[in-house]
Tab-separated table of C-alpha atoms in Angstrom:
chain	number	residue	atom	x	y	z
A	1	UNK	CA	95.494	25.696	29.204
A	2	UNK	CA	97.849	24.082	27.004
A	3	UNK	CA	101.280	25.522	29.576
A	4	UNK	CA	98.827	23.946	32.376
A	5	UNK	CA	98.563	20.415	30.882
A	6	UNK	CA	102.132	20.419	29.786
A	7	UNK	CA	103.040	22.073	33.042
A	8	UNK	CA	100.828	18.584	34.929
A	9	UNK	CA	102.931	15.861	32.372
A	10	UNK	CA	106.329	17.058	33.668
A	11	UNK	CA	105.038	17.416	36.943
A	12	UNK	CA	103.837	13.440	36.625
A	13	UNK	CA	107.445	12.880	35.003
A	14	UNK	CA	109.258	14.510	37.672
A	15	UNK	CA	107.755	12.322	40.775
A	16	UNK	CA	108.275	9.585	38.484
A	17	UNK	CA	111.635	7.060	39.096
A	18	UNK	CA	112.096	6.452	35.579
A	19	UNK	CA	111.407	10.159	34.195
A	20	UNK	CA	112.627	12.164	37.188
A	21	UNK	CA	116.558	12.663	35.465
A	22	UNK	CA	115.204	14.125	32.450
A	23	UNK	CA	111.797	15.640	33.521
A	24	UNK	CA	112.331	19.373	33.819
A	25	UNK	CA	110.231	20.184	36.531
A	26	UNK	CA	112.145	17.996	39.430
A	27	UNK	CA	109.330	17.652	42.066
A	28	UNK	CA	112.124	16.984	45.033
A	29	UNK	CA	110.498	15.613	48.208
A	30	UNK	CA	111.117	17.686	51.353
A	31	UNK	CA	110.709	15.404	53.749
A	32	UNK	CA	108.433	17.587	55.377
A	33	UNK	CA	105.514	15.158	56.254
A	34	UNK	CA	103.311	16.685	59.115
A	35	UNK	CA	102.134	20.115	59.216
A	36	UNK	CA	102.822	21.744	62.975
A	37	UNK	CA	99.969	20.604	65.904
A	38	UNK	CA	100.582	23.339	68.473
A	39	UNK	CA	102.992	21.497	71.053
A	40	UNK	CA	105.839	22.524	69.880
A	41	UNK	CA	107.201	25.467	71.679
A	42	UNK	CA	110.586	27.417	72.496
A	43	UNK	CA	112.891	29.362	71.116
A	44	UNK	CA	114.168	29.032	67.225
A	45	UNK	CA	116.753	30.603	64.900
A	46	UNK	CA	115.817	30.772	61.705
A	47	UNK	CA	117.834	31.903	58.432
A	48	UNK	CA	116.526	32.683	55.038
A	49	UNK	CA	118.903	32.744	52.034
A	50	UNK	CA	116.586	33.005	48.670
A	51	UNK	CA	118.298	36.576	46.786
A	52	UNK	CA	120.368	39.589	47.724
A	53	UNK	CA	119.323	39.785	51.462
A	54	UNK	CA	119.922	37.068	53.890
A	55	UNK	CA	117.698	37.324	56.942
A	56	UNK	CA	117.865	36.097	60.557
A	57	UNK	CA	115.398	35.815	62.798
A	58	UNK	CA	114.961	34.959	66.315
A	59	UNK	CA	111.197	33.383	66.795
A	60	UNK	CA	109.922	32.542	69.794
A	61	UNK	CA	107.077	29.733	69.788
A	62	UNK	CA	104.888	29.895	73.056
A	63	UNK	CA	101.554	28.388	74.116
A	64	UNK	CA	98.361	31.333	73.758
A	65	UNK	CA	95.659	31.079	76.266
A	66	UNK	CA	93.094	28.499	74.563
A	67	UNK	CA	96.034	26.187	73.482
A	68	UNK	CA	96.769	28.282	70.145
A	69	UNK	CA	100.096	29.064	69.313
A	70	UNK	CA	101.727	32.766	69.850
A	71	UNK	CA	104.843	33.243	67.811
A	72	UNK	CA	107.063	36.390	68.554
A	73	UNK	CA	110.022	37.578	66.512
A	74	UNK	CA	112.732	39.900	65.999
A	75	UNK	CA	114.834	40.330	62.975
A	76	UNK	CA	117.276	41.600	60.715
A	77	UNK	CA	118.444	41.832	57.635
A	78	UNK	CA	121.655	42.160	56.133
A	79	UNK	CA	122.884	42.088	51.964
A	80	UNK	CA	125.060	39.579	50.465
A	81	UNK	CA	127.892	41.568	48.616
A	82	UNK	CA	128.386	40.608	45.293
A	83	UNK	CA	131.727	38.800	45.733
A	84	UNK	CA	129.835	36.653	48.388
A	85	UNK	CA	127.275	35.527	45.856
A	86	UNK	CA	129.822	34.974	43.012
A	87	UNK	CA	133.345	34.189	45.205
A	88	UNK	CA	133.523	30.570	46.768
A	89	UNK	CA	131.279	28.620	48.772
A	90	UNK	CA	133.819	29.356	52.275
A	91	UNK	CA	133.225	32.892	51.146
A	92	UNK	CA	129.403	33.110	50.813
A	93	UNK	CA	128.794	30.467	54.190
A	94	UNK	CA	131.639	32.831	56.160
A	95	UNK	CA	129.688	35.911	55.633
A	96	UNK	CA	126.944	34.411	56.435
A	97	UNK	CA	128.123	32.644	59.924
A	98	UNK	CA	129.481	36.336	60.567
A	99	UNK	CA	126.203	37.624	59.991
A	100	UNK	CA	124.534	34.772	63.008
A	101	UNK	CA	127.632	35.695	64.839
A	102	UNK	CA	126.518	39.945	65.176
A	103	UNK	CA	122.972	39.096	65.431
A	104	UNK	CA	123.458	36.633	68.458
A	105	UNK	CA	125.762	39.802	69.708
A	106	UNK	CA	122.807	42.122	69.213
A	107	UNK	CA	120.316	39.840	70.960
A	108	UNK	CA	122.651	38.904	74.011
A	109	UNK	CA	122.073	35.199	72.347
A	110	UNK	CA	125.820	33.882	72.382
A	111	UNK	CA	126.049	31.406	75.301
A	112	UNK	CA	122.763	29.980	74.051
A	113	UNK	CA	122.720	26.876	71.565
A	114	UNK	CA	119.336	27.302	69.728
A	115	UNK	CA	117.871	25.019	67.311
A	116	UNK	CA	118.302	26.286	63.911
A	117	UNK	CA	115.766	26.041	60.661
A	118	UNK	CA	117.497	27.011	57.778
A	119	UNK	CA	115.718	28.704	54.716
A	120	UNK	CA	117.164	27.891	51.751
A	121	UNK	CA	115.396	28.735	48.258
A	122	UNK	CA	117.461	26.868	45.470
A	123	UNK	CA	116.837	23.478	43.850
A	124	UNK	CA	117.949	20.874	46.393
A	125	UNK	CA	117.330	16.883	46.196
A	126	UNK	CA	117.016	16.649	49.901
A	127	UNK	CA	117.886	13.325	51.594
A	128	UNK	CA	116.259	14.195	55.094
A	129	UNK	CA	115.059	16.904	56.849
A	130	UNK	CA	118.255	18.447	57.613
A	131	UNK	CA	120.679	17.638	54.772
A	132	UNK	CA	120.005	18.477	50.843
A	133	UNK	CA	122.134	18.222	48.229
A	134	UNK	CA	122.475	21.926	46.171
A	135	UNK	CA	121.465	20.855	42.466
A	136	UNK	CA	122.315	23.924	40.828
A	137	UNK	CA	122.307	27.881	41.964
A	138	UNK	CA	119.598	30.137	40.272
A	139	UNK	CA	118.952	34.012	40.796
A	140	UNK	CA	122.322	35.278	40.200
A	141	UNK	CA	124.135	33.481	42.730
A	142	UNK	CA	127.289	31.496	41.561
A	143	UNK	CA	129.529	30.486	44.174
A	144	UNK	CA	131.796	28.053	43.349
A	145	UNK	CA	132.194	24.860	45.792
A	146	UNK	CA	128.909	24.416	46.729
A	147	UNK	CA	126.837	22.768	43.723
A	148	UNK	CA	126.899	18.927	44.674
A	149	UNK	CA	127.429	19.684	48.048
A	150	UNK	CA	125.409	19.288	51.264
A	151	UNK	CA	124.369	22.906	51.924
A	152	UNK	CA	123.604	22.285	56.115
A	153	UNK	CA	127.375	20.815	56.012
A	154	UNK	CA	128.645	23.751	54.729
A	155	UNK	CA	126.656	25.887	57.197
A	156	UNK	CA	127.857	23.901	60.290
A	157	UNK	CA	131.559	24.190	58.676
A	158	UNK	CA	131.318	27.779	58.371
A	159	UNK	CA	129.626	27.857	61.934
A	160	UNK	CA	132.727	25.642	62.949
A	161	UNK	CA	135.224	27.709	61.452
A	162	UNK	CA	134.099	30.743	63.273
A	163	UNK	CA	134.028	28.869	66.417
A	164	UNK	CA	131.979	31.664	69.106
A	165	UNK	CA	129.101	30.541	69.268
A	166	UNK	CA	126.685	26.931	68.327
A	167	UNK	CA	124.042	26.228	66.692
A	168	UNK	CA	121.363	23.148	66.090
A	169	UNK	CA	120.885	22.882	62.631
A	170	UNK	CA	117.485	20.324	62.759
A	171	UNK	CA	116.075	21.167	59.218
A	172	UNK	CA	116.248	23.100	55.888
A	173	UNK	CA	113.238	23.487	54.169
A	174	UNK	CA	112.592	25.773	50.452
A	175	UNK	CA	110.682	29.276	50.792
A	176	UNK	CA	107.592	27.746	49.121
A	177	UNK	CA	107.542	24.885	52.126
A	178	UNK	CA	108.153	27.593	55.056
A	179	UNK	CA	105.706	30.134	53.615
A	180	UNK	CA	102.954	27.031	53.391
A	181	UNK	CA	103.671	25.758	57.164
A	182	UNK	CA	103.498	29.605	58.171
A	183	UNK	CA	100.038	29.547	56.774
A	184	UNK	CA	98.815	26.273	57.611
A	185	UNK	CA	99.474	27.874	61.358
A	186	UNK	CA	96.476	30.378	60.310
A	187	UNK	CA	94.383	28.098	57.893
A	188	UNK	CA	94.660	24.906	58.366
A	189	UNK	CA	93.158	24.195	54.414
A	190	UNK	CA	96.776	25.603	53.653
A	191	UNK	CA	98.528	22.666	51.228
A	192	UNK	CA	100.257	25.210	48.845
A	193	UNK	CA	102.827	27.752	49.103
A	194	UNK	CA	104.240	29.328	46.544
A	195	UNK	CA	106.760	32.666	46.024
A	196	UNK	CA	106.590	35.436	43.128
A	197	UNK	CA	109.182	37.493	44.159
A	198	UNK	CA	112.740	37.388	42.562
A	199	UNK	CA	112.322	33.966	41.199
A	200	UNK	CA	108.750	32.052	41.369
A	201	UNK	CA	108.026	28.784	42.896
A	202	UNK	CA	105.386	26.642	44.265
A	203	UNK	CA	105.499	23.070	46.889
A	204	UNK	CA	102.243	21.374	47.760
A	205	UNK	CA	101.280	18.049	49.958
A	206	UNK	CA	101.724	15.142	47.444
A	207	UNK	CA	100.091	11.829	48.353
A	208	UNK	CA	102.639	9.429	49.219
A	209	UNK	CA	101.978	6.805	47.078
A	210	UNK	CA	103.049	9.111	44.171
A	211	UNK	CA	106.224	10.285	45.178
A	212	UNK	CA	108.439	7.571	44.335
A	213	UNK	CA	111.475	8.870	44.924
A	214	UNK	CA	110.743	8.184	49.027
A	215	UNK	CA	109.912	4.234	50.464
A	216	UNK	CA	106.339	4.321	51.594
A	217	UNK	CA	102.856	4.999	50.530
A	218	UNK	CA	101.112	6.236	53.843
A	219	UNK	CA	99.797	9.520	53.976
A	220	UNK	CA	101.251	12.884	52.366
A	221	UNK	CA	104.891	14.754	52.028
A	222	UNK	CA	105.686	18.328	50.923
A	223	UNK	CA	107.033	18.126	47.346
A	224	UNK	CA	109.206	21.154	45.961
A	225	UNK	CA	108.107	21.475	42.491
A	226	UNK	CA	110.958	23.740	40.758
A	227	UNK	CA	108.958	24.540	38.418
A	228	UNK	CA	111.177	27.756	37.508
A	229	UNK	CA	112.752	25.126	35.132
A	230	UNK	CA	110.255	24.248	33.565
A	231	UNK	CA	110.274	24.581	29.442
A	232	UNK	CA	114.044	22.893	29.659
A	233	UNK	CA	112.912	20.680	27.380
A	234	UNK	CA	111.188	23.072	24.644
A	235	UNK	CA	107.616	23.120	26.398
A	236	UNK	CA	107.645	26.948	26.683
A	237	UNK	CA	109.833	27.444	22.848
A	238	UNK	CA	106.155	28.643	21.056
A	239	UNK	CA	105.670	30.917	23.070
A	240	UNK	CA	108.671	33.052	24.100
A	241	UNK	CA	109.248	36.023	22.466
A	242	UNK	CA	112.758	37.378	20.753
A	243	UNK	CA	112.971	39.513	23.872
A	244	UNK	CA	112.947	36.222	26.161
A	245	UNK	CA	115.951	34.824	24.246
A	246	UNK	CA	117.872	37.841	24.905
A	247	UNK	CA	117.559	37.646	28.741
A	248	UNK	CA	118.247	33.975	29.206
A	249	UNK	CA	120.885	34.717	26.694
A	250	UNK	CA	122.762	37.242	28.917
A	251	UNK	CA	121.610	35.844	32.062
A	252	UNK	CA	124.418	33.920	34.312
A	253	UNK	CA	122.448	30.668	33.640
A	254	UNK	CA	121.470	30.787	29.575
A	255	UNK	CA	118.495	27.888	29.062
A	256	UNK	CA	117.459	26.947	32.214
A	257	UNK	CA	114.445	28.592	34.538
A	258	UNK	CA	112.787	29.921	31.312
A	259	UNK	CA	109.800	30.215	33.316
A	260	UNK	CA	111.146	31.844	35.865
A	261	UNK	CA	112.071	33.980	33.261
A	262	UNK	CA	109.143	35.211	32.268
A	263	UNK	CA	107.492	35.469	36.075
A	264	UNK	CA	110.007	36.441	37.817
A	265	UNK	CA	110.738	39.787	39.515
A	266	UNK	CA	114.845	39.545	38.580
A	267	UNK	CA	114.205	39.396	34.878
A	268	UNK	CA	110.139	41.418	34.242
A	269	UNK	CA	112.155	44.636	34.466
A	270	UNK	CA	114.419	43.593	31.664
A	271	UNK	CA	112.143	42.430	29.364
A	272	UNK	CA	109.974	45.621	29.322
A	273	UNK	CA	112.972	47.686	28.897
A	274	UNK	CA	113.855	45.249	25.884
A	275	UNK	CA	109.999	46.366	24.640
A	276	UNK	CA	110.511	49.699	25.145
A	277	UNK	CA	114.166	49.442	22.885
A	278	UNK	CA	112.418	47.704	20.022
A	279	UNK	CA	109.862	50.872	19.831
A	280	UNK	CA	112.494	53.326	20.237
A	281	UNK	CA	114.381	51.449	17.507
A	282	UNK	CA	110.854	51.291	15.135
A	283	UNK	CA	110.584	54.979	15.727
A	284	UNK	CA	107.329	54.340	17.823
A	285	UNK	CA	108.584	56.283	21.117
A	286	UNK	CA	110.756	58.927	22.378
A	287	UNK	CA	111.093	60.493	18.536
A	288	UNK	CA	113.096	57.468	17.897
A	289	UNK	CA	115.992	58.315	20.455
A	290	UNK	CA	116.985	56.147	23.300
A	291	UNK	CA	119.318	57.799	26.559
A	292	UNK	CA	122.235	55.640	27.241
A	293	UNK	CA	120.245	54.614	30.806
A	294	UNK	CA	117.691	53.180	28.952
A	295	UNK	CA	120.083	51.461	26.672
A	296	UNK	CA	121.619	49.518	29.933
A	297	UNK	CA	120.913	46.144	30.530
A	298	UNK	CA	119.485	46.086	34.105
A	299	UNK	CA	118.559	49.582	34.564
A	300	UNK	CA	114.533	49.585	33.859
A	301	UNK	CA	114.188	47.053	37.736
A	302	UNK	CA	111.084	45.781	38.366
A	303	UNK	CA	109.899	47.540	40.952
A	304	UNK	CA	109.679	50.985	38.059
A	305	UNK	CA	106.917	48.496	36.460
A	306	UNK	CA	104.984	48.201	40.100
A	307	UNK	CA	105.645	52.459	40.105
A	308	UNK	CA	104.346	52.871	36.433
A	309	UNK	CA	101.204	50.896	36.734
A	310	UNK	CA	100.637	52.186	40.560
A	311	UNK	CA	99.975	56.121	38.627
A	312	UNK	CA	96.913	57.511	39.291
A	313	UNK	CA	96.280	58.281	35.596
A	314	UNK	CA	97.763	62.075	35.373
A	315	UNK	CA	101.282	60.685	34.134
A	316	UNK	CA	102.993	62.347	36.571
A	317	UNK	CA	104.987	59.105	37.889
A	318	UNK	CA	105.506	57.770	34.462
A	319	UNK	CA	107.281	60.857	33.731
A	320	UNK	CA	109.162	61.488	36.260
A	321	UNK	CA	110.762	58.004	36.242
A	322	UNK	CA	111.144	58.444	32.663
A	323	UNK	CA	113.254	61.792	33.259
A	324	UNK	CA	115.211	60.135	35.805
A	325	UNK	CA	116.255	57.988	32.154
A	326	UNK	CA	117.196	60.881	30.671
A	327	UNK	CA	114.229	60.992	28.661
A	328	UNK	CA	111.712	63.692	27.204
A	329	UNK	CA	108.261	62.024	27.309
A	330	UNK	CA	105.298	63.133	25.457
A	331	UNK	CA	101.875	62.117	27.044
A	332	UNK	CA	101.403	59.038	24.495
A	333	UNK	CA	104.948	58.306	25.289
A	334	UNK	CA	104.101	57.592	29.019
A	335	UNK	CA	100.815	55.838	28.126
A	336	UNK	CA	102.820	53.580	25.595
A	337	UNK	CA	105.658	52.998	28.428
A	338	UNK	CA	102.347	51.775	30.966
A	339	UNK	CA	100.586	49.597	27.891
A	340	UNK	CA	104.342	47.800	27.692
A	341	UNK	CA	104.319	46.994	31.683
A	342	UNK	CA	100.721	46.157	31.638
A	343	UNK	CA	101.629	43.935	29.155
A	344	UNK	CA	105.227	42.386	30.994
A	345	UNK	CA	103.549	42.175	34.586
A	346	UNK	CA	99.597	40.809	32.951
A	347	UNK	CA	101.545	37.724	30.900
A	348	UNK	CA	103.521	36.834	33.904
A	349	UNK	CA	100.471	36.717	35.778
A	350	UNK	CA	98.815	34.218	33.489
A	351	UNK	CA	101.815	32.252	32.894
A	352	UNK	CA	101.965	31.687	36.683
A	353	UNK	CA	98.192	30.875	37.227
A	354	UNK	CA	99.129	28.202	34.324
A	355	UNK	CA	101.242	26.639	37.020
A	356	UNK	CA	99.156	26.968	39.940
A	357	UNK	CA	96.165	25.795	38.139
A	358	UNK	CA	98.156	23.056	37.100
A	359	UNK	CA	99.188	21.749	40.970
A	360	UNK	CA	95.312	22.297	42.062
A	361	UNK	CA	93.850	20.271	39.538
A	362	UNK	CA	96.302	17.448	40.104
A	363	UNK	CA	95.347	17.820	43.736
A	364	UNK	CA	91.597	17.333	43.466
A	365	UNK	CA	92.262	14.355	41.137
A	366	UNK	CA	94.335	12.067	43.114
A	367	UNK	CA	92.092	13.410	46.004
A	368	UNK	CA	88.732	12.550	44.167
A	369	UNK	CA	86.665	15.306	46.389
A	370	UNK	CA	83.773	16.694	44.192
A	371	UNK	CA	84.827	20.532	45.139
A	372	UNK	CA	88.697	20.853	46.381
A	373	UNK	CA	88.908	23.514	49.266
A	374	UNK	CA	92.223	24.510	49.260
A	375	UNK	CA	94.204	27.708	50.733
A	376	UNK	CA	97.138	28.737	48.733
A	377	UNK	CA	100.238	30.552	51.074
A	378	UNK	CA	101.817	32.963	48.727
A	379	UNK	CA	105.171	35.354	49.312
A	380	UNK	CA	107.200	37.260	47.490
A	381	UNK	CA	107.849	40.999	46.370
A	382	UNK	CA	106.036	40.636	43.120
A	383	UNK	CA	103.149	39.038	44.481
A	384	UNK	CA	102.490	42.084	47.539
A	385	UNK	CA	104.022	44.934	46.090
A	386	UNK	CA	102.538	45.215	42.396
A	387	UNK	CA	99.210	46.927	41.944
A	388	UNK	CA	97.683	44.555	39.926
A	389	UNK	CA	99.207	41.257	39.817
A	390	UNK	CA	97.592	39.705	42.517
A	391	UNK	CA	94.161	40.399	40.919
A	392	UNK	CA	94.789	39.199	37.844
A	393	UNK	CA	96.731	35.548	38.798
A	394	UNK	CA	93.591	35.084	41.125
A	395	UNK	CA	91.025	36.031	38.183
A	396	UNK	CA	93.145	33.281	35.476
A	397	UNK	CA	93.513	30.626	38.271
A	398	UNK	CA	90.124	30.192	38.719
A	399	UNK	CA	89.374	30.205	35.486
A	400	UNK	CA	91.879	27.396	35.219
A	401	UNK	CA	90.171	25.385	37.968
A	402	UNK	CA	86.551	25.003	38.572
A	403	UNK	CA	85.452	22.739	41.360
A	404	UNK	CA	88.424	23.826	43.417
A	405	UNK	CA	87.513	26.545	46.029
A	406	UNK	CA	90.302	28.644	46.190
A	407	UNK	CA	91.606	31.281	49.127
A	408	UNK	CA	94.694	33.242	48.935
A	409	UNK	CA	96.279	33.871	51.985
A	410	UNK	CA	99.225	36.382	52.216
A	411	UNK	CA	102.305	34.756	54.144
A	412	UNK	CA	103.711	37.488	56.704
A	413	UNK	CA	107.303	36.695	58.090
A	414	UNK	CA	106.770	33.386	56.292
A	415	UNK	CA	109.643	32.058	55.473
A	416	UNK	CA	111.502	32.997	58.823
A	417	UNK	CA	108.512	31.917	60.938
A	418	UNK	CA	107.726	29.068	58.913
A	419	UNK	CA	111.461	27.544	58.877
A	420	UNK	CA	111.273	28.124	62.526
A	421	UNK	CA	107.933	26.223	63.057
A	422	UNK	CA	109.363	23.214	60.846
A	423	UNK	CA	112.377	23.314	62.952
A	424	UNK	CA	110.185	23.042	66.249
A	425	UNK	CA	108.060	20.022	64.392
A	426	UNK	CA	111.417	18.466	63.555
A	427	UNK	CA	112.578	18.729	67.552
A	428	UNK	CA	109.512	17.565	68.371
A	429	UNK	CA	109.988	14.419	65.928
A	430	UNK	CA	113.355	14.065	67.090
A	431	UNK	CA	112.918	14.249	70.276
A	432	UNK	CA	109.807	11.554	70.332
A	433	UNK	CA	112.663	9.053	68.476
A	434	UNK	CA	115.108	9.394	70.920
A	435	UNK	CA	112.404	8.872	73.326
């Protein structure tokens, strides 16, 4: 309760003109204002650049039978190599461009000049639909050049620069904005969306009036939260532990996205192996020796917590991961190893719901409905793939929120599909102006 309150004060700072600089949590309007109605319909591009694979993704957007929407699409993935994510802004927007360039190839797409939605999950102060300003880089990616800097400009330069084939680029929306509008297409209660995957996010509809960083008081926009930043300014010092100052101390971006340091699915891994160290060191596990795997930073990933919890009970997959460390587990070794992710995976669970519980309650406030029925879009690797996550953020929210009726909907494709369906909303919008 008390991360939720101070969670909802930086949250009011942040949409705030006078706080916004300094409030932690920087609640950047999206300019996404309506949610899709159903006439929008051809064929999109969409990218999606959030971690170590960038996706593209051809989605077609056609009219069903009883005026509902059909969306088809076809994609691929490809990795960002390291020197992309860490080289120069021309570097990282090059491969990328090469990447539209073989996947056009692929799809015989070339001669054709779609319109393009762009998925792009870092902190941007956006100043329309399609141009945002990058504030800073998060999740390991460093490329210099591009903090500062209008990331659709240095898309179209890179498309430019290449020079075979063109491309519309009509929006650029966060992963938390195109997973909500690819749920709102199945629920229409869908005003949240939010990703626990790599790094952890959340955007909801704001009411206007709030959001003073935008003219106008009509109606509601899509506000990014960022609240992966959130305990910049000490809110979150109490309760981190001496294992949370060691990964923001060796992470590429020491004292900023604390929460997302204790969520996320690029740093869980590394704090449980910090855990297990600590026992090893107090001569609680493995007799007191450690194998040089487990003393690498990095090498206990996340997904070995999903694998470790996921055992049936026998052990079997605790120990074999275990051996693949190196390691000589005794049965209370492996059931000490699954208390320690319990423990990693069950506080980021809570710590999230803090924040989620935190958005919903501000929503049925300023909304002043006796019981707020709300659908929540959520993405994200941590989110689908661990056993027992899911359960338990759903149990604490709740807690966290009575009079709010909450549903969960799992986003499928959703950031492609749902940068694709802004994209069609923004042709749509464009196309009425021009009109």
């Amino acid at each position: 309760k008390k991360v939720m309150r101070r969670m909802q004060k930086e949250m009011d700072r942040g949409l705030k003109l006078e706080t916004h600089q300094e409030a932690s949590v920087k609640m950047l309007p999206t300019y996404v204002r309506s949610t899709p109605e159903g006439s929008e319909v051809g064929d999109f591009l969409s990218l999606d650049l959030g971690g170590t694979n960038f996706r593209v993704m051809l989605v077609k957007v056609g009219e069903g039978e009883e005026g509902q929407w059909t969306v088809k699409t076809k994609h691929q993935m490809y990795s960002i190599p390291e020197d992309a994510m860490t080289g120069t802004a021309e570097m990282l927007f090059d491969y990328i461009s090469e990447c539209i360039s073989d996947f056009l190839d692929k799809h015989q797409m070339k001669h054709k000049k779609l319109p393009l939605g762009f998925t792009f999950s870092f902190p941007v102060r956006h100043e329309d639909i399609d141009k945002g300003i990058l504030l800073n880089w998060t999740k390991g990616f460093k490329a210099s050049g591009a903090e500062g800097n209008n990331v659709v400009g240095l898309l179209r330069d890179a498309i430019k620069r290449r020079g075979d084939f063109e491309m519309d680029v009509v929006a650029m929306v966060n992963d938390t904005v195109a997973t909500m509008i690819s749920c709102y297409y199945e629920d229409h209660r869908c005003e949240v969306g939010m990703i626990v995957g790599t790094g952890c996010n959340a955007c909801y509809m704001e009411e206007m009036q709030n959001v003073e960083l935008v003219e106008g008081n009509e109606g509601r926009m899509c506000v990014n939260t960022e609240w992966g930043a959130f305990g910049a300014s000490g809110e979150l010092d109490e309760f981190l532990l001496e294992y949370d100052h060691v990964v923001d101390e060796t992470s590429l971006n020491p004292g900023q996205q604390l929460y997302e340091k204790i969520i996320g699915g690029k740093y869980m891994g590394e704090i449980a192996r910090l855990v297990l160290l600590k026992l090893v060191n107090e001569n609680l596990l493995f007799n007191g020796e450690a194998s040089e795997k487990l003393k690498t930073r990095g090498s206990f990933e996340t997904r070995l917590i999903s694998q470790v919890e996921s055992d049936p009970g026998d052990r079997k997959q605790i120990y074999n991961i275990l051996t693949s460390f190196g390691l000589l587990p005794s049965a209370t070794d492996c059931d000490i190893v699954r208390m320690v992710c319990e423990r990693v995976s069950t506080r980021a669970a809570q710590m999230c719901s803090a924040g989620l519980a935190g958005v919903i309650n501000r929503m049925r406030d300023s909304r002043s409905e006796e019981t707020l029925k709300i659908t929540v879009g959520v993405d994200g690797s941590v989110y689908k793939l661990h056993p027992s996550f899911k359960d338990r953020f759903h149990t604490t929210v709740r807690q966290l929120t009575p009079g709010c009726d909450i549903t969960f909907l799992q986003s499928e494709e959703g950031s492609g599909r749902g940068a694709a369906l802004i994209s069609a909303v923004a042709c749509k919008m464009a196309c009425m102006i021009s009109q």
